[in-house]
mmCIF file of N, CA, C and O in Angstrom:
data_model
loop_
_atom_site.group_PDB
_atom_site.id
_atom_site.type_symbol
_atom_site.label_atom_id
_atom_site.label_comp_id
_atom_site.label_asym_id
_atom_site.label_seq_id
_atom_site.Cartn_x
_atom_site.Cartn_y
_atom_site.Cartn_z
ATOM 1 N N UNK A 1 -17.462 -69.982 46.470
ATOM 2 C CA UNK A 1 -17.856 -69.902 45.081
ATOM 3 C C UNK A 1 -18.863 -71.000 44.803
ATOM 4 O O UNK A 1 -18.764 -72.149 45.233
ATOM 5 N N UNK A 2 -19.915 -70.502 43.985
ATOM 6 C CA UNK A 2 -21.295 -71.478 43.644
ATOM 7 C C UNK A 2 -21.508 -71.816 42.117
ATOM 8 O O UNK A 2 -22.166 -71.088 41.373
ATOM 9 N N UNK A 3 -21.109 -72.576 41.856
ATOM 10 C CA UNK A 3 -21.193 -72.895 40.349
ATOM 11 C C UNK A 3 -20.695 -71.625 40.021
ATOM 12 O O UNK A 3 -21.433 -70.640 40.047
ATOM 13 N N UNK A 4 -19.363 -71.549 39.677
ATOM 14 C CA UNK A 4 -18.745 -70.414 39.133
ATOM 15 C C UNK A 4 -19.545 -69.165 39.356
ATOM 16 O O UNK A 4 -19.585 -68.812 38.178
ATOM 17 N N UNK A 5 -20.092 -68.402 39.883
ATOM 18 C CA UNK A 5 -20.909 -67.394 40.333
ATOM 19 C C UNK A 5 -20.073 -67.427 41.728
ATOM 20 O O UNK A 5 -19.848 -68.387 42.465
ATOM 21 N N UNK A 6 -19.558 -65.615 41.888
ATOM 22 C CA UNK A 6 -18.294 -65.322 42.555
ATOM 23 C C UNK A 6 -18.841 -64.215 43.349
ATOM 24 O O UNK A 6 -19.158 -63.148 42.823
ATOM 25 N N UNK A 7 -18.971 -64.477 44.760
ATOM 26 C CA UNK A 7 -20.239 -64.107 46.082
ATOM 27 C C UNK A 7 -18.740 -62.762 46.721
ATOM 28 O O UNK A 7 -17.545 -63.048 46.640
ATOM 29 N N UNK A 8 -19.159 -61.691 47.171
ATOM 30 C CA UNK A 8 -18.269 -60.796 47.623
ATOM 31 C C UNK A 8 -18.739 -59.975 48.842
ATOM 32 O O UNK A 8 -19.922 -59.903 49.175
ATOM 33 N N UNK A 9 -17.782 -59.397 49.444
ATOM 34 C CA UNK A 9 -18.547 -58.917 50.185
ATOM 35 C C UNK A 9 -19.333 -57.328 49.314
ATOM 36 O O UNK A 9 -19.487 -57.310 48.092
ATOM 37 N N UNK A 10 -19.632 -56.441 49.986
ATOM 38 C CA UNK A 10 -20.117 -55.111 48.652
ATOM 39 C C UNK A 10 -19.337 -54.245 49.384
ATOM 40 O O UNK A 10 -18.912 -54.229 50.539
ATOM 41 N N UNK A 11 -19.235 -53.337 48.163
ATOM 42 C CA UNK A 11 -18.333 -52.239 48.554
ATOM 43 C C UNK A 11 -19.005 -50.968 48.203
ATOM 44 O O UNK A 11 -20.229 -50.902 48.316
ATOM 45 N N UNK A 12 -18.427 -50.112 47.853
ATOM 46 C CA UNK A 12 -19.578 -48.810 47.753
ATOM 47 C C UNK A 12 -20.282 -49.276 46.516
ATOM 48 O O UNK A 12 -19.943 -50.023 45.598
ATOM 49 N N UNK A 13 -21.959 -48.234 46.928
ATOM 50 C CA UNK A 13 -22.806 -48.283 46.451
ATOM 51 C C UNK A 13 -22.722 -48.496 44.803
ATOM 52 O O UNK A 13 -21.543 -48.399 44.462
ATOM 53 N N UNK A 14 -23.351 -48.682 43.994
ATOM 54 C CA UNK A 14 -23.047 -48.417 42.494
ATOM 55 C C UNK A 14 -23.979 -46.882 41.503
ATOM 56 O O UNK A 14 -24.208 -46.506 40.353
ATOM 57 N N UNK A 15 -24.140 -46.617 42.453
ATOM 58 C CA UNK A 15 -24.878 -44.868 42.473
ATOM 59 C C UNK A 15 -26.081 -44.999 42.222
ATOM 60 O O UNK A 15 -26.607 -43.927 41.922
ATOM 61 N N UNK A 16 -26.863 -46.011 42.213
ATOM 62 C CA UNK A 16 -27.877 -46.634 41.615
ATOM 63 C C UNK A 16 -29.303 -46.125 43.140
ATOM 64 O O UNK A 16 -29.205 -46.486 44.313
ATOM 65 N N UNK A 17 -30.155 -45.476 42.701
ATOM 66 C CA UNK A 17 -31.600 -44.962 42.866
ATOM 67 C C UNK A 17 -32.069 -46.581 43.605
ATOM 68 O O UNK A 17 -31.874 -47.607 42.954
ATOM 69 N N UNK A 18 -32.675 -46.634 44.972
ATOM 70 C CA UNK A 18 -33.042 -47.657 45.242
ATOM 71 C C UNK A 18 -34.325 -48.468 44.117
ATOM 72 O O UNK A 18 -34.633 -49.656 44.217
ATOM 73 N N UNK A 19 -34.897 -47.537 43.132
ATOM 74 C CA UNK A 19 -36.101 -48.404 42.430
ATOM 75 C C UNK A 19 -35.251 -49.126 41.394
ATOM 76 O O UNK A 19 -35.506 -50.162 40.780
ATOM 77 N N UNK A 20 -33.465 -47.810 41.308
ATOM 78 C CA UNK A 20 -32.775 -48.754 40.122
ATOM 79 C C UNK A 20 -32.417 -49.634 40.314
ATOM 80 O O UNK A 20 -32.287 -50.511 39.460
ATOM 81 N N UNK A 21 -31.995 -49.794 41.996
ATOM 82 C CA UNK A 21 -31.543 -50.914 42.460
ATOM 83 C C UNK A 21 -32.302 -52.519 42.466
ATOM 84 O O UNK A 21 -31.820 -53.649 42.383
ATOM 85 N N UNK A 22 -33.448 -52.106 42.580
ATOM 86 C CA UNK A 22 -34.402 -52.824 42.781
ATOM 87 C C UNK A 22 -34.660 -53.974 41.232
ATOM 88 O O UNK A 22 -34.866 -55.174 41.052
ATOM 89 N N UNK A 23 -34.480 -52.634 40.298
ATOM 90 C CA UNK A 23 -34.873 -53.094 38.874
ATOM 91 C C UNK A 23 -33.823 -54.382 38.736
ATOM 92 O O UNK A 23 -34.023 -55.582 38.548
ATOM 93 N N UNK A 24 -32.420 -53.462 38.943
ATOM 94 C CA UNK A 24 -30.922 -54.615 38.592
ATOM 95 C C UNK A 24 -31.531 -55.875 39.238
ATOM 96 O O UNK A 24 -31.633 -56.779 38.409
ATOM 97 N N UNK A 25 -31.882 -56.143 40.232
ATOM 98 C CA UNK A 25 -32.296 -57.297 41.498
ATOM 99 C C UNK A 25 -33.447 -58.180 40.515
ATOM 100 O O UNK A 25 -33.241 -59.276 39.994
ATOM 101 N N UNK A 26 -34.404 -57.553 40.453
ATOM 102 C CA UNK A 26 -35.310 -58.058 39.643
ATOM 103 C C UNK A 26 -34.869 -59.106 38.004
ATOM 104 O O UNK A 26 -35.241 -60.170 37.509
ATOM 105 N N UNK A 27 -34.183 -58.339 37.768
ATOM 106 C CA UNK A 27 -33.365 -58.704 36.325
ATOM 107 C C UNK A 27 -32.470 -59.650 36.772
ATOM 108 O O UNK A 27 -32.541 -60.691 36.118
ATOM 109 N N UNK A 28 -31.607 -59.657 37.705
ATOM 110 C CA UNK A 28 -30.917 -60.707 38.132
ATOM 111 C C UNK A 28 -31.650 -61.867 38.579
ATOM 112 O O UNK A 28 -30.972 -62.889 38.688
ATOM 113 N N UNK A 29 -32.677 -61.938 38.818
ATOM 114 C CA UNK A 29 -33.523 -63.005 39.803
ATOM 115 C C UNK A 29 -34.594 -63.957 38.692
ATOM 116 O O UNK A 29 -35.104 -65.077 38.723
ATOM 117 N N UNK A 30 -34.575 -62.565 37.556
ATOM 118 C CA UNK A 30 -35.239 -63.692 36.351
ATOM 119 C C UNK A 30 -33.877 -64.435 35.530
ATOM 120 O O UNK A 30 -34.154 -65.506 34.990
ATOM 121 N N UNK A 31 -32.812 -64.081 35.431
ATOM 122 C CA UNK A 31 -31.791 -64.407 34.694
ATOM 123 C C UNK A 31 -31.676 -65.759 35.670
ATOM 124 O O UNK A 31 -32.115 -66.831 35.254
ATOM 125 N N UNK A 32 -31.236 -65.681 36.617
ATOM 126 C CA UNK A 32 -31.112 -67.002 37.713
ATOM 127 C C UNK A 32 -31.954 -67.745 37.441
ATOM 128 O O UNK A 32 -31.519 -68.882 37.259
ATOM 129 N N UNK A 33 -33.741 -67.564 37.237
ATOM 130 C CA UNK A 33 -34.672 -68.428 36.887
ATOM 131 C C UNK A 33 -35.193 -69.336 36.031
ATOM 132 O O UNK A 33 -35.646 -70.475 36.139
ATOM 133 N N UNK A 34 -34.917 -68.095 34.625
ATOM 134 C CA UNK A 34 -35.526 -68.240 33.482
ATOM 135 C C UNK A 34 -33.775 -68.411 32.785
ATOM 136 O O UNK A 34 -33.705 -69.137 31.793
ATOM 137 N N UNK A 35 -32.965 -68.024 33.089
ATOM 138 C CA UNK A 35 -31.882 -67.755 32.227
ATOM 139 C C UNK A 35 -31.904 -66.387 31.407
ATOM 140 O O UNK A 35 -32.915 -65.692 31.309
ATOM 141 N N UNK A 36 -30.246 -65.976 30.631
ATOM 142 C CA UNK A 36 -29.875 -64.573 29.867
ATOM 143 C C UNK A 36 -31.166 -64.168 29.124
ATOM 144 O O UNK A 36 -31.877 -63.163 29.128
ATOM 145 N N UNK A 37 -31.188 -65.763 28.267
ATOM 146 C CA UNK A 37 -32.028 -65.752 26.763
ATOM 147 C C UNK A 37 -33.086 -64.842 27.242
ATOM 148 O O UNK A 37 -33.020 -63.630 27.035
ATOM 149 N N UNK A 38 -34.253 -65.509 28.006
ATOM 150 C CA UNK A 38 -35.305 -64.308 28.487
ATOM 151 C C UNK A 38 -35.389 -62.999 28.642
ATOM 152 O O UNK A 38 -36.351 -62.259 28.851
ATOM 153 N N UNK A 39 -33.995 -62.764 28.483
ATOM 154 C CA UNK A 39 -34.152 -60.775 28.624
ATOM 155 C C UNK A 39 -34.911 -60.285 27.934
ATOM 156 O O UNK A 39 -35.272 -61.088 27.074
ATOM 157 N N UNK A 40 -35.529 -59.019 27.815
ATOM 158 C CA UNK A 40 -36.056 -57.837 27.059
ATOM 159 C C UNK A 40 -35.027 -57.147 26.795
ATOM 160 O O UNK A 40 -34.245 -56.813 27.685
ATOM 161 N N UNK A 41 -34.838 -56.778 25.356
ATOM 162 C CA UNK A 41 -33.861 -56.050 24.864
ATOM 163 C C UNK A 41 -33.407 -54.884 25.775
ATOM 164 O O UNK A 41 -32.272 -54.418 25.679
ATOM 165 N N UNK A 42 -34.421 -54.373 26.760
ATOM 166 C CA UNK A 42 -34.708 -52.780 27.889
ATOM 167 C C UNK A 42 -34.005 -53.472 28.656
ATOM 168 O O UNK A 42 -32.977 -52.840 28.895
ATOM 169 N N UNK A 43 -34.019 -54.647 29.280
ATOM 170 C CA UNK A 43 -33.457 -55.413 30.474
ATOM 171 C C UNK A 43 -32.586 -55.608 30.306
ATOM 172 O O UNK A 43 -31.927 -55.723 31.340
ATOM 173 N N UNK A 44 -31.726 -55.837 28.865
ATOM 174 C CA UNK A 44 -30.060 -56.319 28.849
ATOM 175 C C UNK A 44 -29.392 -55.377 28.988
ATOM 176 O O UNK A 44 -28.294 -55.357 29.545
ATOM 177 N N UNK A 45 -30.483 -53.639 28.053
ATOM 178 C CA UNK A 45 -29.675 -52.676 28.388
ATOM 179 C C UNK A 45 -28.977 -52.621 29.733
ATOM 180 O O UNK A 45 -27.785 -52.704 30.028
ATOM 181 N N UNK A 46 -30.681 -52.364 30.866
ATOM 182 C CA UNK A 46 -30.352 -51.992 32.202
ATOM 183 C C UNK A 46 -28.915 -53.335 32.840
ATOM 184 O O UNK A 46 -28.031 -53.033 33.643
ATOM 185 N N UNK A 47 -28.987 -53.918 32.571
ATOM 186 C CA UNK A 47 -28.235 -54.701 33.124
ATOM 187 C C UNK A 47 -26.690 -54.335 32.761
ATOM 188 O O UNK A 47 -25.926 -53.862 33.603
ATOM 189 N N UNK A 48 -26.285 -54.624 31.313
ATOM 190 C CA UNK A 48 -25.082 -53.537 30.292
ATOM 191 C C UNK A 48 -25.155 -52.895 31.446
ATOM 192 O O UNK A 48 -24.528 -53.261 32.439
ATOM 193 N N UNK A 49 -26.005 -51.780 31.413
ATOM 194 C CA UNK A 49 -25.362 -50.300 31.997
ATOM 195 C C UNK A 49 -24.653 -50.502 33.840
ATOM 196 O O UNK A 49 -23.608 -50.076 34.333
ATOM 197 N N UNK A 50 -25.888 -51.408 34.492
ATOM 198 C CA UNK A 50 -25.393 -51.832 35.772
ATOM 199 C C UNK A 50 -23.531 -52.121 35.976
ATOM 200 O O UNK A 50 -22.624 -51.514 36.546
ATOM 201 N N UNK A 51 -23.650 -53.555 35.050
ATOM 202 C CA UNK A 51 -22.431 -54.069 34.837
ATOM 203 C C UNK A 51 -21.169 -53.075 34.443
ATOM 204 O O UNK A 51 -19.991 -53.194 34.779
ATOM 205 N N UNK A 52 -21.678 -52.239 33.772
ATOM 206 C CA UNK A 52 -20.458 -50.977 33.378
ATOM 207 C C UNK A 52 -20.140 -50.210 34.817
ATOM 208 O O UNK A 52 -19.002 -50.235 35.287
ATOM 209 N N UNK A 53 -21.089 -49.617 35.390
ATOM 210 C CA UNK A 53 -20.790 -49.462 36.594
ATOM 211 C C UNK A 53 -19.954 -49.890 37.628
ATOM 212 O O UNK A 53 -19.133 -49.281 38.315
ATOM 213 N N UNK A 54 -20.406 -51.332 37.600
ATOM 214 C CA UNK A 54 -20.052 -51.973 38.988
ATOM 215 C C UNK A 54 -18.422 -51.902 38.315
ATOM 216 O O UNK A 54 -17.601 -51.178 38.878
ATOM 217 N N UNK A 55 -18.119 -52.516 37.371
ATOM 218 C CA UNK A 55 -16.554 -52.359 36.803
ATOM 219 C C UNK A 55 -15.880 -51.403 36.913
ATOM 220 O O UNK A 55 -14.667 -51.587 37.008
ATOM 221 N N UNK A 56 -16.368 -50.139 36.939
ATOM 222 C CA UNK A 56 -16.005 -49.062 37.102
ATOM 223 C C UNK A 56 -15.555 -48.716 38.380
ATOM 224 O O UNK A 56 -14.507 -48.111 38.605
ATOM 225 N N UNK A 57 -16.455 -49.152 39.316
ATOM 226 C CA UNK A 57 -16.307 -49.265 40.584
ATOM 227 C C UNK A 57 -15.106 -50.106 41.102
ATOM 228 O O UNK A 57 -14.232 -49.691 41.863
ATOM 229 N N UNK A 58 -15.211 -51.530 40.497
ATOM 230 C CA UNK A 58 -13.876 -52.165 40.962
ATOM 231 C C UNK A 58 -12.547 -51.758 40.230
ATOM 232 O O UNK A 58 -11.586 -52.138 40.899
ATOM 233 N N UNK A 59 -12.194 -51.146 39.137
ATOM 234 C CA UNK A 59 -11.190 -50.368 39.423
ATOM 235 C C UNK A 59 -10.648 -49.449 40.247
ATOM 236 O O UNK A 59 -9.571 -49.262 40.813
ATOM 237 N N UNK A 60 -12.058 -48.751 40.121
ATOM 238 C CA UNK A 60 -11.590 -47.653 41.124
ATOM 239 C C UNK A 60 -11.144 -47.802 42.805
ATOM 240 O O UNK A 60 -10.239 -47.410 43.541
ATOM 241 N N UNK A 61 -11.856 -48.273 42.856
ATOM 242 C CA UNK A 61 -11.515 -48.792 44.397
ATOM 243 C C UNK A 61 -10.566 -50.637 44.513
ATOM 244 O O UNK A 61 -10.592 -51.518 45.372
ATOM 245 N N UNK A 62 -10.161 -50.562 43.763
ATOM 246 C CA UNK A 62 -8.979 -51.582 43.348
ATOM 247 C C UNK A 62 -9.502 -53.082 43.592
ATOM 248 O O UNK A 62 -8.834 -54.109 43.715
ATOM 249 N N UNK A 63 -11.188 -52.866 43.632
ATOM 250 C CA UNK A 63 -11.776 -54.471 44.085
ATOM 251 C C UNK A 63 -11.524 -55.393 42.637
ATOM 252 O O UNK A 63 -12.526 -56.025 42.303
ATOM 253 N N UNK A 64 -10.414 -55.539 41.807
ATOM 254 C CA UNK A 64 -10.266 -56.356 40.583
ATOM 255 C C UNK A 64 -10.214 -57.769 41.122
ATOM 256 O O UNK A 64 -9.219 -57.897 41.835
ATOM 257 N N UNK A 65 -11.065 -59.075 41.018
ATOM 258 C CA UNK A 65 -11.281 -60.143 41.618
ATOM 259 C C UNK A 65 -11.331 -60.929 40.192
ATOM 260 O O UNK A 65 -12.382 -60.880 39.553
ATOM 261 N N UNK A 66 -10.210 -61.657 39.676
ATOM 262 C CA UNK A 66 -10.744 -62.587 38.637
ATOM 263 C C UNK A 66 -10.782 -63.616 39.558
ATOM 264 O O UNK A 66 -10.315 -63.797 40.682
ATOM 265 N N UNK A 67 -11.843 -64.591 38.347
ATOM 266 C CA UNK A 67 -11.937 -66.054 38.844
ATOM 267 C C UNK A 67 -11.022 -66.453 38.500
ATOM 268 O O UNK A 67 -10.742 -67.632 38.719
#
């Protein structure tokens, strides 16, 4: 664990289109940089929607990991 930021291994995909994938990556890499605040209202969506996913995912496949 890295400054509270919680590293995993991956588990299935998050159904996500490699350009969507790409986008989430992108958005994550300015958030790391610049910080949340910098989002574009379009970017918090995409991100929201990512994050709903991936949750979705760790229920389902029982990956529930609190810190």
């Amino acid at each position: 664990r890295t400054g509270g930021v919680r590293h995993r291994k991956p588990g299935p995909s998050l159904g996500l289109s490699a350009a969507d994938q790409a986008e989430v990556d992108r958005i994550l890499s300015k958030v790391h940089r610049e910080g949340a605040a910098s989002l574009s209202p379009a970017e918090k969506v995409i991100l929201h929607r990512a994050t709903q996913r991936e949750r979705e995912l760790d229920r389902r496949y029982g990956r529930v990991d609190r810190l």
